[in-house]
């Protein structure tokens, strides 16, 4: 664990810049613990803050984001609801049926028949044969 000490001087000329410097630092790390103490020396009053921190971990994006229009978003939400209901019925996690990324691709493509659905590369023929009729029913109901 790392430690950094900040002194926030209370004079008008320094207070804001000291706070800005501390805020910038706090936004760049993962704070674990802080401790503050008011210090008065007779000539200068300030807050002393000790920050215990770890460097911020960079989270890699594992799933590519697919931009959806309002209509595509409605289809996506309907498909998620269908998947959730089916997962509950089968007593299995929803991601086993298909991932959100699969549903987004289907919502974007908006297939009208099982052949079009099976052609969606990200979804695959196995899932299309297993869930295709239900998916098409959901899409046609909108």
PDB file of C-alpha atoms in Angstrom:
ATOM      1  CA  UNK A   1       0.000   0.000   0.000  1.00  0.00           C
ATOM      2  CA  UNK A   2       1.200   3.508  -0.805  1.00  0.00           C
ATOM      3  CA  UNK A   3       0.913   6.698   1.236  1.00  0.00           C
ATOM      4  CA  UNK A   4       0.711  10.342   0.189  1.00  0.00           C
ATOM      5  CA  UNK A   5       0.393  13.375   2.468  1.00  0.00           C
ATOM      6  CA  UNK A   6      -1.412  16.556   1.447  1.00  0.00           C
ATOM      7  CA  UNK A   7      -1.506  19.878   3.226  1.00  0.00           C
ATOM      8  CA  UNK A   8      -4.538  21.993   2.409  1.00  0.00           C
ATOM      9  CA  UNK A   9      -3.660  25.548   3.382  1.00  0.00           C
ATOM     10  CA  UNK A  10      -6.645  27.624   4.441  1.00  0.00           C
ATOM     11  CA  UNK A  11      -5.492  30.952   3.025  1.00  0.00           C
ATOM     12  CA  UNK A  12      -7.585  32.145   0.065  1.00  0.00           C
ATOM     13  CA  UNK A  13      -4.567  32.246  -2.222  1.00  0.00           C
ATOM     14  CA  UNK A  14      -3.656  28.556  -1.691  1.00  0.00           C
ATOM     15  CA  UNK A  15      -6.776  26.679  -0.595  1.00  0.00           C
ATOM     16  CA  UNK A  16      -8.337  26.062  -4.025  1.00  0.00           C
ATOM     17  CA  UNK A  17      -5.099  25.046  -5.735  1.00  0.00           C
ATOM     18  CA  UNK A  18      -4.241  22.660  -2.868  1.00  0.00           C
ATOM     19  CA  UNK A  19      -7.709  21.085  -3.096  1.00  0.00           C
ATOM     20  CA  UNK A  20      -7.463  20.794  -6.896  1.00  0.00           C
ATOM     21  CA  UNK A  21      -4.099  19.060  -6.602  1.00  0.00           C
ATOM     22  CA  UNK A  22      -5.489  16.594  -4.062  1.00  0.00           C
ATOM     23  CA  UNK A  23      -8.657  15.929  -6.088  1.00  0.00           C
ATOM     24  CA  UNK A  24      -6.629  15.261  -9.216  1.00  0.00           C
ATOM     25  CA  UNK A  25      -4.565  12.734  -7.307  1.00  0.00           C
ATOM     26  CA  UNK A  26      -7.612  11.075  -5.718  1.00  0.00           C
ATOM     27  CA  UNK A  27      -9.183  10.593  -9.148  1.00  0.00           C
ATOM     28  CA  UNK A  28      -6.075   8.787 -10.373  1.00  0.00           C
ATOM     29  CA  UNK A  29      -5.790   6.154  -7.605  1.00  0.00           C
ATOM     30  CA  UNK A  30      -7.877   3.674  -5.664  1.00  0.00           C
ATOM     31  CA  UNK A  31      -8.195   5.108  -2.146  1.00  0.00           C
ATOM     32  CA  UNK A  32      -8.003   2.545   0.647  1.00  0.00           C
ATOM     33  CA  UNK A  33      -8.021   4.766   3.739  1.00  0.00           C
ATOM     34  CA  UNK A  34      -7.686   8.412   4.706  1.00  0.00           C
ATOM     35  CA  UNK A  35      -6.816  10.271   7.869  1.00  0.00           C
ATOM     36  CA  UNK A  36      -7.027  14.011   8.477  1.00  0.00           C
ATOM     37  CA  UNK A  37      -5.836  16.354  11.151  1.00  0.00           C
ATOM     38  CA  UNK A  38      -6.172  20.094  11.615  1.00  0.00           C
ATOM     39  CA  UNK A  39      -2.783  21.725  12.153  1.00  0.00           C
ATOM     40  CA  UNK A  40      -2.201  25.176  13.570  1.00  0.00           C
ATOM     41  CA  UNK A  41       1.319  26.556  13.846  1.00  0.00           C
ATOM     42  CA  UNK A  42       0.475  30.031  15.002  1.00  0.00           C
ATOM     43  CA  UNK A  43       1.233  31.562  11.606  1.00  0.00           C
ATOM     44  CA  UNK A  44      -0.311  29.006   9.200  1.00  0.00           C
ATOM     45  CA  UNK A  45      -3.417  26.876   9.641  1.00  0.00           C
ATOM     46  CA  UNK A  46      -3.994  23.881   7.376  1.00  0.00           C
ATOM     47  CA  UNK A  47      -5.569  20.471   7.075  1.00  0.00           C
ATOM     48  CA  UNK A  48      -3.148  17.614   6.763  1.00  0.00           C
ATOM     49  CA  UNK A  49      -4.548  14.599   4.928  1.00  0.00           C
ATOM     50  CA  UNK A  50      -2.872  11.230   4.675  1.00  0.00           C
ATOM     51  CA  UNK A  51      -4.099   9.041   1.833  1.00  0.00           C
ATOM     52  CA  UNK A  52      -3.419   5.324   1.730  1.00  0.00           C
ATOM     53  CA  UNK A  53      -3.877   4.127  -1.822  1.00  0.00           C
ATOM     54  CA  UNK A  54      -3.209   1.570  -4.534  1.00  0.00           C
ATOM     55  CA  UNK A  55      -2.595   2.446  -8.156  1.00  0.00           C
ATOM     56  CA  UNK A  56      -5.785   2.315 -10.194  1.00  0.00           C
ATOM     57  CA  UNK A  57      -6.172  -0.904 -12.104  1.00  0.00           C
ATOM     58  CA  UNK A  58      -6.832  -0.496 -15.788  1.00  0.00           C
ATOM     59  CA  UNK A  59      -9.897  -2.473 -16.742  1.00  0.00           C
ATOM     60  CA  UNK A  60      -9.697  -3.905 -20.200  1.00  0.00           C
ATOM     61  CA  UNK A  61     -12.856  -3.987 -22.186  1.00  0.00           C
ATOM     62  CA  UNK A  62     -13.623  -7.613 -22.891  1.00  0.00           C
ATOM     63  CA  UNK A  63     -16.769  -7.081 -24.897  1.00  0.00           C
ATOM     64  CA  UNK A  64     -17.043  -4.792 -27.878  1.00  0.00           C
ATOM     65  CA  UNK A  65     -19.815  -2.268 -27.604  1.00  0.00           C
ATOM     66  CA  UNK A  66     -22.489  -2.278 -30.263  1.00  0.00           C
ATOM     67  CA  UNK A  67     -24.320   0.980 -30.875  1.00  0.00           C
ATOM     68  CA  UNK A  68     -28.089   0.442 -31.082  1.00  0.00           C
ATOM     69  CA  UNK A  69     -30.836   2.724 -32.353  1.00  0.00           C
ATOM     70  CA  UNK A  70     -33.970   3.202 -30.246  1.00  0.00           C
ATOM     71  CA  UNK A  71     -35.801   0.483 -32.205  1.00  0.00           C
ATOM     72  CA  UNK A  72     -32.842  -1.883 -31.921  1.00  0.00           C
ATOM     73  CA  UNK A  73     -32.643  -1.158 -28.190  1.00  0.00           C
ATOM     74  CA  UNK A  74     -36.331  -2.133 -27.819  1.00  0.00           C
ATOM     75  CA  UNK A  75     -35.635  -5.418 -29.611  1.00  0.00           C
ATOM     76  CA  UNK A  76     -32.563  -5.983 -27.437  1.00  0.00           C
ATOM     77  CA  UNK A  77     -34.541  -5.442 -24.211  1.00  0.00           C
ATOM     78  CA  UNK A  78     -37.313  -7.777 -25.411  1.00  0.00           C
ATOM     79  CA  UNK A  79     -34.715 -10.443 -26.199  1.00  0.00           C
ATOM     80  CA  UNK A  80     -33.104 -10.004 -22.780  1.00  0.00           C
ATOM     81  CA  UNK A  81     -36.484 -10.462 -21.121  1.00  0.00           C
ATOM     82  CA  UNK A  82     -37.118 -13.621 -23.171  1.00  0.00           C
ATOM     83  CA  UNK A  83     -33.665 -14.963 -22.258  1.00  0.00           C
ATOM     84  CA  UNK A  84     -34.189 -14.185 -18.575  1.00  0.00           C
ATOM     85  CA  UNK A  85     -37.545 -15.997 -18.528  1.00  0.00           C
ATOM     86  CA  UNK A  86     -36.084 -19.008 -20.341  1.00  0.00           C
ATOM     87  CA  UNK A  87     -33.076 -19.122 -18.013  1.00  0.00           C
ATOM     88  CA  UNK A  88     -35.376 -19.121 -14.985  1.00  0.00           C
ATOM     89  CA  UNK A  89     -37.496 -21.882 -16.530  1.00  0.00           C
ATOM     90  CA  UNK A  90     -34.406 -23.981 -17.302  1.00  0.00           C
ATOM     91  CA  UNK A  91     -32.769 -23.102 -13.970  1.00  0.00           C
ATOM     92  CA  UNK A  92     -29.567 -22.055 -15.754  1.00  0.00           C
ATOM     93  CA  UNK A  93     -27.572 -18.810 -15.977  1.00  0.00           C
ATOM     94  CA  UNK A  94     -28.762 -16.508 -18.771  1.00  0.00           C
ATOM     95  CA  UNK A  95     -25.316 -16.302 -20.353  1.00  0.00           C
ATOM     96  CA  UNK A  96     -25.448 -20.051 -21.053  1.00  0.00           C
ATOM     97  CA  UNK A  97     -28.363 -19.444 -23.415  1.00  0.00           C
ATOM     98  CA  UNK A  98     -26.593 -16.543 -25.123  1.00  0.00           C
ATOM     99  CA  UNK A  99     -24.562 -13.483 -24.232  1.00  0.00           C
ATOM    100  CA  UNK A 100     -25.702  -9.867 -24.337  1.00  0.00           C
ATOM    101  CA  UNK A 101     -23.418  -9.362 -27.325  1.00  0.00           C
ATOM    102  CA  UNK A 102     -25.352 -12.087 -29.204  1.00  0.00           C
ATOM    103  CA  UNK A 103     -28.654 -10.418 -28.385  1.00  0.00           C
ATOM    104  CA  UNK A 104     -27.327  -7.042 -29.517  1.00  0.00           C
ATOM    105  CA  UNK A 105     -26.212  -8.458 -32.865  1.00  0.00           C
ATOM    106  CA  UNK A 106     -29.615 -10.124 -33.339  1.00  0.00           C
ATOM    107  CA  UNK A 107     -31.430  -6.900 -32.400  1.00  0.00           C
ATOM    108  CA  UNK A 108     -29.318  -4.991 -34.917  1.00  0.00           C
ATOM    109  CA  UNK A 109     -29.776  -7.552 -37.716  1.00  0.00           C
ATOM    110  CA  UNK A 110     -33.490  -8.062 -37.011  1.00  0.00           C
ATOM    111  CA  UNK A 111     -33.711 -11.381 -38.891  1.00  0.00           C
ATOM    112  CA  UNK A 112     -37.092 -12.273 -40.361  1.00  0.00           C
ATOM    113  CA  UNK A 113     -36.615 -16.042 -40.667  1.00  0.00           C
ATOM    114  CA  UNK A 114     -34.541 -18.899 -39.274  1.00  0.00           C
ATOM    115  CA  UNK A 115     -32.193 -18.867 -42.271  1.00  0.00           C
ATOM    116  CA  UNK A 116     -31.261 -15.211 -41.634  1.00  0.00           C
ATOM    117  CA  UNK A 117     -30.865 -15.952 -37.920  1.00  0.00           C
ATOM    118  CA  UNK A 118     -28.538 -18.888 -38.554  1.00  0.00           C
ATOM    119  CA  UNK A 119     -26.394 -16.673 -40.810  1.00  0.00           C
ATOM    120  CA  UNK A 120     -25.542 -14.342 -37.922  1.00  0.00           C
ATOM    121  CA  UNK A 121     -21.929 -15.357 -37.308  1.00  0.00           C
ATOM    122  CA  UNK A 122     -21.784 -14.332 -33.656  1.00  0.00           C
ATOM    123  CA  UNK A 123     -24.924 -16.333 -32.832  1.00  0.00           C
ATOM    124  CA  UNK A 124     -24.260 -19.567 -34.690  1.00  0.00           C
ATOM    125  CA  UNK A 125     -26.301 -22.362 -36.205  1.00  0.00           C
ATOM    126  CA  UNK A 126     -26.568 -24.452 -33.023  1.00  0.00           C
ATOM    127  CA  UNK A 127     -28.189 -21.672 -31.013  1.00  0.00           C
ATOM    128  CA  UNK A 128     -30.314 -20.707 -34.014  1.00  0.00           C
ATOM    129  CA  UNK A 129     -31.728 -24.234 -34.263  1.00  0.00           C
ATOM    130  CA  UNK A 130     -32.218 -24.460 -30.498  1.00  0.00           C
ATOM    131  CA  UNK A 131     -33.774 -21.029 -29.826  1.00  0.00           C
ATOM    132  CA  UNK A 132     -34.534 -19.657 -33.290  1.00  0.00           C
ATOM    133  CA  UNK A 133     -38.313 -20.030 -33.331  1.00  0.00           C
ATOM    134  CA  UNK A 134     -38.660 -18.375 -29.923  1.00  0.00           C
ATOM    135  CA  UNK A 135     -36.344 -15.512 -30.899  1.00  0.00           C
ATOM    136  CA  UNK A 136     -38.232 -14.908 -34.124  1.00  0.00           C
ATOM    137  CA  UNK A 137     -41.503 -14.917 -32.162  1.00  0.00           C
ATOM    138  CA  UNK A 138     -40.115 -12.253 -29.822  1.00  0.00           C
ATOM    139  CA  UNK A 139     -38.932 -10.121 -32.747  1.00  0.00           C
ATOM    140  CA  UNK A 140     -42.231 -10.511 -34.641  1.00  0.00           C
ATOM    141  CA  UNK A 141     -44.249  -9.545 -31.551  1.00  0.00           C
ATOM    142  CA  UNK A 142     -42.719  -6.056 -31.525  1.00  0.00           C
TER     143      UNK A 142
END
